[in-house]
Tab-separated table of C-alpha atoms and ligand atoms in Angstrom:
chain	number	residue	atom	x	y	z
A	51	MET	CA	198.512	-156.854	-202.350
A	52	LYS	CA	196.727	-154.496	-199.952
A	53	LYS	CA	193.918	-156.187	-198.099
A	54	ILE	CA	190.393	-155.022	-197.241
A	55	LEU	CA	188.870	-157.308	-194.625
A	56	VAL	CA	185.132	-157.783	-194.168
A	57	ALA	CA	184.733	-159.151	-190.629
A	58	THR	CA	181.094	-159.908	-189.877
A	59	GLU	CA	179.957	-162.171	-187.074
A	60	LYS	CA	176.490	-161.746	-188.641
A	61	PRO	CA	177.323	-161.963	-192.380
A	62	PHE	CA	176.038	-159.774	-195.181
A	63	ALA	CA	173.715	-161.356	-197.756
A	64	LYS	CA	175.708	-162.977	-200.571
A	65	ALA	CA	174.367	-160.328	-202.956
A	66	ALA	CA	176.168	-157.680	-200.899
A	67	ILE	CA	179.526	-159.472	-201.128
A	68	ASP	CA	178.938	-159.786	-204.882
A	69	GLU	CA	178.581	-156.000	-204.962
A	70	ILE	CA	181.535	-155.263	-202.655
A	71	ARG	CA	184.050	-157.556	-204.391
A	72	PRO	CA	184.228	-155.761	-207.785
A	73	ILE	CA	184.533	-152.355	-206.066
A	74	VAL	CA	187.496	-153.616	-204.055
A	75	GLU	CA	189.177	-155.544	-206.860
A	76	ALA	CA	188.740	-152.811	-209.490
A	77	ALA	CA	190.766	-150.533	-207.214
A	78	GLY	CA	193.550	-153.140	-206.995
A	79	TYR	CA	192.856	-154.440	-203.494
A	80	GLU	CA	192.294	-157.967	-202.229
A	81	LEU	CA	189.003	-158.772	-200.488
A	82	ALA	CA	189.288	-161.031	-197.433
A	83	LEU	CA	186.236	-162.414	-195.654
A	84	LEU	CA	185.883	-163.450	-192.032
A	85	GLU	CA	182.226	-164.382	-191.617
A	86	LYS	CA	180.318	-166.027	-188.761
A	87	TYR	CA	183.410	-166.057	-186.562
A	88	THR	CA	182.845	-167.196	-183.031
A	89	GLU	CA	186.120	-166.356	-181.271
A	90	LYS	CA	187.771	-162.995	-180.754
A	91	ALA	CA	191.081	-164.703	-181.615
A	92	GLN	CA	189.866	-165.232	-185.195
A	93	LEU	CA	189.282	-161.510	-185.615
A	94	LEU	CA	192.603	-160.615	-183.975
A	95	ASP	CA	194.364	-162.913	-186.426
A	96	ALA	CA	192.463	-161.751	-189.527
A	97	VAL	CA	193.077	-158.013	-188.940
A	98	LYS	CA	196.873	-158.415	-188.607
A	99	ASP	CA	197.675	-157.548	-192.233
A	100	ALA	CA	194.540	-155.636	-193.267
A	101	GLN	CA	194.793	-151.995	-194.459
A	102	ALA	CA	191.061	-151.551	-194.175
A	103	LEU	CA	188.278	-153.164	-192.216
A	104	ILE	CA	184.522	-153.349	-192.806
A	105	VAL	CA	182.370	-154.442	-189.849
A	106	ARG	CA	178.716	-154.450	-188.764
A	107	SER	CA	177.996	-154.597	-185.023
A	108	ASP	CA	181.316	-156.403	-184.527
A	109	LYS	CA	183.268	-154.991	-181.612
A	110	VAL	CA	186.379	-153.147	-182.716
A	111	THR	CA	188.009	-152.848	-179.310
A	112	ARG	CA	191.390	-151.444	-178.378
A	113	GLU	CA	192.747	-154.994	-178.519
A	114	VAL	CA	191.545	-155.370	-182.118
A	115	VAL	CA	192.947	-151.963	-183.083
A	116	GLU	CA	196.301	-152.846	-181.524
A	117	ALA	CA	196.444	-156.188	-183.341
A	118	ALA	CA	195.799	-154.423	-186.663
A	119	SER	CA	199.228	-152.940	-187.243
A	120	GLU	CA	198.604	-152.099	-190.935
A	121	LEU	CA	195.110	-150.667	-190.439
A	122	LYS	CA	194.374	-147.204	-191.900
A	123	ILE	CA	190.584	-147.186	-191.875
A	124	VAL	CA	187.644	-149.009	-190.297
A	125	VAL	CA	184.130	-148.557	-191.650
A	126	ARG	CA	181.080	-149.597	-189.699
A	127	ALA	CA	178.668	-150.617	-192.496
A	128	GLY	CA	175.659	-149.125	-190.759
A	129	ALA	CA	174.588	-146.202	-188.628
A	130	GLY	CA	175.501	-146.745	-184.953
A	131	PHE	CA	179.227	-146.792	-184.222
A	132	ASP	CA	179.069	-147.510	-180.492
A	133	ASN	CA	180.894	-150.784	-181.293
A	134	LEU	CA	184.079	-148.950	-182.345
A	135	ASP	CA	186.691	-147.786	-179.829
A	136	LEU	CA	187.111	-144.358	-181.395
A	137	GLU	CA	189.732	-143.238	-178.912
A	138	ALA	CA	191.940	-146.230	-179.719
A	139	CYS	CA	191.456	-145.594	-183.463
A	140	THR	CA	192.424	-141.936	-183.103
A	141	GLU	CA	195.494	-142.791	-181.032
A	142	LYS	CA	196.684	-145.167	-183.767
A	143	GLY	CA	195.880	-142.671	-186.556
A	144	ILE	CA	193.092	-144.885	-187.897
A	145	VAL	CA	190.118	-143.209	-189.555
A	146	ALA	CA	186.725	-144.529	-188.408
A	147	MET	CA	183.581	-144.025	-190.501
A	148	ASN	CA	179.956	-145.133	-190.662
A	149	THR	CA	177.606	-145.295	-193.654
A	150	PRO	CA	174.652	-143.175	-192.506
A	151	GLY	CA	171.290	-143.695	-194.175
A	152	GLN	CA	172.221	-146.821	-196.104
A	153	ASN	CA	170.189	-149.275	-194.060
A	154	SER	CA	167.513	-146.901	-192.768
A	155	ASN	CA	164.586	-148.085	-194.874
A	156	ALA	CA	165.128	-151.654	-193.675
A	157	VAL	CA	164.953	-150.517	-190.055
A	158	GLY	CA	161.890	-148.382	-190.789
A	159	GLU	CA	160.058	-151.342	-192.303
A	160	LEU	CA	160.917	-153.484	-189.276
A	161	VAL	CA	159.492	-150.851	-186.909
A	162	LEU	CA	156.095	-150.860	-188.603
A	163	GLY	CA	156.221	-154.637	-189.051
A	164	MET	CA	156.736	-155.182	-185.325
A	165	MET	CA	153.996	-152.667	-184.517
A	166	VAL	CA	151.449	-154.451	-186.719
A	167	PHE	CA	152.511	-157.820	-185.270
A	168	MET	CA	151.970	-156.622	-181.704
A	169	ALA	CA	148.760	-154.655	-182.469
A	170	ARG	CA	147.300	-157.900	-183.886
A	171	ASN	CA	148.336	-159.928	-180.809
A	172	GLY	CA	151.048	-161.823	-182.650
A	173	PHE	CA	148.450	-163.007	-185.215
A	174	ASN	CA	147.014	-165.384	-182.616
A	175	GLY	CA	143.432	-165.172	-183.890
A	176	SER	CA	142.098	-162.748	-181.274
A	177	ALA	CA	140.830	-159.212	-182.029
A	178	GLY	CA	143.672	-156.710	-181.936
A	179	THR	CA	143.858	-152.980	-182.610
A	180	GLU	CA	144.693	-150.801	-185.624
A	181	LEU	CA	147.480	-148.290	-186.150
A	182	ARG	CA	145.292	-145.758	-188.016
A	183	GLY	CA	144.622	-142.694	-185.881
A	184	LYS	CA	147.095	-143.694	-183.166
A	185	LYS	CA	149.803	-141.243	-182.159
A	186	LEU	CA	153.361	-142.236	-183.020
A	187	GLY	CA	156.251	-140.385	-181.391
A	188	ILE	CA	159.559	-140.479	-183.206
A	189	HIS	CA	162.328	-140.091	-180.681
A	190	ALA	CA	165.116	-138.611	-182.814
A	191	TYR	CA	164.364	-137.571	-186.357
A	192	GLY	CA	167.466	-138.795	-188.185
A	193	ASN	CA	167.668	-141.083	-191.213
A	194	VAL	CA	165.734	-143.956	-189.633
A	195	GLY	CA	163.194	-141.669	-187.969
A	196	GLN	CA	162.427	-140.121	-191.358
A	197	TYR	CA	161.745	-143.502	-192.966
A	198	VAL	CA	159.576	-144.546	-190.031
A	199	ALA	CA	157.552	-141.343	-190.438
A	200	GLU	CA	157.047	-141.861	-194.176
A	201	ILE	CA	155.888	-145.451	-193.744
A	202	ALA	CA	153.677	-144.617	-190.737
A	203	LYS	CA	151.892	-141.930	-192.760
A	204	GLY	CA	150.686	-144.713	-195.055
A	205	PHE	CA	149.111	-146.357	-192.015
A	206	GLY	CA	147.247	-143.136	-191.192
A	207	MET	CA	149.085	-142.557	-187.913
A	208	GLU	CA	149.320	-139.124	-186.300
A	209	LEU	CA	152.989	-138.208	-186.134
A	210	TYR	CA	155.037	-136.381	-183.505
A	211	ALA	CA	158.811	-136.019	-183.241
A	212	PHE	CA	161.365	-134.846	-180.727
A	213	ASP	CA	164.873	-134.021	-181.886
A	214	PRO	CA	166.786	-131.093	-180.387
A	215	PHE	CA	169.297	-131.275	-183.275
A	216	VAL	CA	166.732	-130.856	-186.072
A	217	ALA	CA	165.014	-127.547	-186.878
A	218	LYS	CA	161.339	-127.434	-185.976
A	219	GLU	CA	160.582	-126.236	-189.536
A	220	THR	CA	162.169	-129.367	-191.058
A	221	ILE	CA	159.946	-131.604	-188.945
A	222	GLU	CA	156.855	-129.514	-189.698
A	223	ALA	CA	157.612	-129.557	-193.429
A	224	ALA	CA	157.358	-133.359	-193.314
A	225	GLY	CA	153.817	-133.129	-191.887
A	226	ILE	CA	154.958	-134.066	-188.374
A	227	THR	CA	154.239	-132.167	-185.160
A	228	PRO	CA	157.525	-131.215	-183.472
A	229	VAL	CA	157.465	-131.283	-179.670
A	230	GLU	CA	159.733	-129.227	-177.423
A	231	THR	CA	160.577	-131.805	-174.787
A	232	VAL	CA	161.095	-135.519	-174.553
A	233	GLU	CA	158.542	-135.599	-171.702
A	234	GLU	CA	155.881	-134.114	-173.978
A	235	LEU	CA	156.566	-136.749	-176.651
A	236	TYR	CA	156.034	-139.658	-174.254
A	237	LYS	CA	153.008	-138.070	-172.573
A	238	THR	CA	151.329	-137.590	-175.959
A	239	CYS	CA	152.027	-140.778	-177.905
A	240	HIS	CA	150.589	-144.315	-177.872
A	241	TYR	CA	153.649	-145.595	-179.708
A	242	ILE	CA	157.222	-144.385	-179.312
A	243	SER	CA	159.854	-145.420	-181.840
A	244	LEU	CA	163.398	-144.953	-180.563
A	245	HIS	CA	166.166	-143.739	-182.863
A	246	ILE	CA	168.736	-142.304	-180.474
A	247	PRO	CA	172.356	-143.509	-180.440
A	248	ALA	CA	173.833	-145.275	-177.407
A	249	ASN	CA	176.273	-142.916	-175.722
A	250	ALA	CA	177.101	-141.574	-172.270
A	251	GLN	CA	174.122	-139.172	-172.380
A	252	THR	CA	171.518	-141.654	-173.623
A	253	LYS	CA	172.399	-144.901	-171.836
A	254	GLN	CA	169.551	-145.905	-169.470
A	255	SER	CA	167.775	-142.639	-170.317
A	256	ILE	CA	164.461	-144.314	-171.247
A	257	ASN	CA	163.174	-144.655	-167.736
A	258	TYR	CA	160.101	-145.143	-165.552
A	259	ALA	CA	159.116	-141.476	-165.551
A	260	LEU	CA	158.945	-141.297	-169.351
A	261	LEU	CA	157.381	-144.694	-170.022
A	262	SER	CA	154.778	-144.549	-167.279
A	263	SER	CA	153.555	-141.173	-168.598
A	264	MET	CA	152.464	-142.723	-171.932
A	265	PRO	CA	148.698	-142.995	-172.640
A	266	GLN	CA	146.718	-146.228	-172.164
A	267	GLY	CA	147.537	-148.900	-174.762
A	268	ALA	CA	151.133	-147.721	-175.021
A	269	ALA	CA	153.977	-149.528	-176.756
A	270	LEU	CA	157.680	-148.786	-176.932
A	271	VAL	CA	159.468	-149.860	-180.112
A	272	ASN	CA	163.231	-150.049	-179.787
A	273	THR	CA	165.280	-150.547	-182.932
A	274	ALA	CA	168.064	-148.368	-181.502
A	275	ARG	CA	170.168	-150.055	-178.805
A	276	LYS	CA	169.170	-152.051	-175.733
A	277	GLU	CA	171.574	-149.953	-173.636
A	278	VAL	CA	169.367	-146.839	-173.894
A	279	ILE	CA	166.657	-148.544	-171.825
A	280	HIS	CA	166.717	-148.502	-168.044
A	281	GLU	CA	165.912	-152.205	-167.729
A	282	GLU	CA	165.008	-152.274	-164.050
A	283	GLU	CA	162.574	-149.415	-164.645
A	284	ILE	CA	160.948	-150.829	-167.791
A	285	LEU	CA	160.261	-154.005	-165.786
A	286	LYS	CA	158.502	-151.859	-163.197
A	287	VAL	CA	156.417	-150.182	-165.932
A	288	MET	CA	155.472	-153.596	-167.334
A	289	ALA	CA	154.395	-154.695	-163.843
A	290	ASP	CA	152.435	-151.500	-163.058
A	291	ARG	CA	150.799	-151.130	-166.466
A	292	PRO	CA	149.167	-154.290	-167.891
A	293	ASP	CA	148.395	-152.309	-171.073
A	294	PHE	CA	152.077	-151.533	-171.778
A	295	LYS	CA	154.042	-153.427	-174.464
A	296	TYR	CA	157.709	-153.540	-175.384
A	297	LEU	CA	159.055	-154.456	-178.808
A	298	SER	CA	162.771	-154.579	-179.305
A	299	ASP	CA	165.195	-155.452	-182.060
A	300	ILE	CA	167.335	-157.737	-179.892
A	301	ALA	CA	166.442	-158.878	-176.437
A	302	PRO	CA	167.218	-156.924	-173.273
A	303	ASP	CA	169.519	-158.446	-170.661
A	304	CYS	CA	166.414	-158.993	-168.508
A	305	LYS	CA	164.691	-161.159	-171.168
A	306	ALA	CA	164.080	-163.963	-168.648
A	307	GLU	CA	161.955	-161.642	-166.469
A	308	PHE	CA	159.833	-160.685	-169.491
A	309	GLU	CA	159.363	-164.354	-170.382
A	310	ALA	CA	158.412	-165.266	-166.813
A	311	ASN	CA	155.977	-162.403	-166.185
A	312	PHE	CA	154.712	-160.640	-169.299
A	313	GLU	CA	153.689	-163.204	-171.868
A	314	GLY	CA	152.045	-161.706	-174.983
A	315	ARG	CA	153.197	-158.170	-174.163
A	316	PHE	CA	156.662	-158.188	-175.676
A	317	PHE	CA	158.510	-159.220	-178.788
A	318	PHE	CA	162.290	-159.500	-179.139
A	319	THR	CA	164.205	-160.456	-182.269
A	320	PRO	CA	166.696	-163.281	-181.687
A	321	LYS	CA	169.493	-161.317	-183.384
A	322	LYS	CA	169.617	-157.674	-184.444
A	323	MET	CA	167.362	-157.741	-187.514
A	324	GLY	CA	166.838	-154.075	-188.414
A	325	ALA	CA	169.416	-154.025	-191.182
A	326	GLN	CA	169.018	-157.667	-192.170
A	327	THR	CA	167.781	-157.272	-195.731
A	328	ALA	CA	169.660	-157.907	-198.944
A	329	GLU	CA	169.029	-154.293	-199.968
A	330	ALA	CA	170.390	-152.808	-196.737
A	331	ASN	CA	173.417	-155.124	-196.839
A	332	ILE	CA	174.138	-154.139	-200.444
A	333	ASN	CA	173.707	-150.420	-199.750
A	334	ALA	CA	175.778	-150.331	-196.556
A	335	GLY	CA	178.430	-152.836	-197.712
A	336	ALA	CA	179.014	-151.165	-201.067
A	337	ALA	CA	179.066	-147.700	-199.463
A	338	ALA	CA	181.684	-148.938	-196.977
A	339	ALA	CA	183.855	-150.342	-199.788
A	340	ARG	CA	183.567	-147.106	-201.807
A	341	GLN	CA	184.369	-144.974	-198.764
A	342	ILE	CA	187.482	-147.062	-198.093
A	343	ILE	CA	188.751	-146.734	-201.662
A	344	GLY	CA	187.918	-143.007	-201.624
A	345	PHE	CA	189.954	-142.562	-198.461
A	346	LEU	CA	192.909	-144.793	-199.348
A	347	GLU	CA	193.202	-143.451	-202.901
A	348	ASN	CA	192.115	-139.815	-202.527
A	349	GLY	CA	192.142	-139.031	-198.808
A	350	ASP	CA	188.364	-138.500	-198.785
A	351	GLU	CA	187.297	-138.325	-195.131
A	352	THR	CA	183.532	-137.812	-195.635
A	353	PHE	CA	181.636	-139.725	-192.905
A	354	LYS	CA	184.649	-139.790	-190.562
A	355	VAL	CA	183.323	-140.120	-186.998
A	356	ASN	CA	186.508	-139.866	-184.915
A	357	LYS	CA	188.592	-136.756	-184.261
B	264	3PG	C1	173.016	-149.933	-187.386
B	264	3PG	O1	173.452	-149.268	-186.432
B	264	3PG	O2	173.263	-149.636	-188.566
B	264	3PG	C2	172.093	-151.100	-187.128
B	264	3PG	O3	171.962	-151.334	-185.778
B	264	3PG	C3	172.463	-152.357	-187.885
B	264	3PG	O4	173.373	-153.196	-187.218
B	264	3PG	P1	173.899	-154.540	-187.919
B	264	3PG	O5	174.713	-154.154	-189.117
B	264	3PG	O6	174.693	-155.236	-186.896
B	264	3PG	O7	172.706	-155.345	-188.344
């Protein structure tokens, strides 16, 4: 029987597997699970006879692709696909997809949750600040950025967005002020919420010049990827600006420096938590399963991300 493998170092909620299984089995495929694996060798072994693969942030490297001799399709159940070696997939004729939008609300809720947590000094009993009336800059107005904006409106925040790939009118229609340059966004906003992908253009692009231009009481919220931050330079901003705070969904490589020098001014999740809700797991996992069946049975290539 043809096998669809779910390989997740950070597993889906059980409810998501309960949703994925009937989709897979109704189409006549076998569902195989490799959860909480700790060694690359386990993944290399599990992919050997799989026709399809569902992953989260799991690294699908060239080595994995080469070990998967039966593989026709890999779906990243989520938005960012920087964990897939697209070139290796293309060379082997493997279709790579993501499931855009499926976990966006979960990430949006985490953004505002972390902002409230930090504005109230980690709920330590001291007087904090409020979000109402503060300026929030959405750096990239994609699926997650849109959810962040909707939720932030409920908090009474003043919204700005920068996204060169989205029409100004679309941003305006959502009650958000579009800005022309990334510099203007950072100069204007107390809070910046990052929603850019990690790629050759964006890696280390969030630098000293941008961050140090933010108004007093500034905070950067990163639920995108740690790689987009210039770590040496954010450390310099933290040192120069005692008012500056950094909140990130997963710790930067320089976490030890934050812990040693900037107590109370940062918060890092221990594991990537943005999409860690039952609802997001169900949405993204089931979408991945449906996309796989749609491709294997009908050649549907919607959401393909490689050439
Ligand atoms: C995404 O790109 O969809 C998020 O970063 C979620 O990643 P995860 O599935 O590893 O939690």
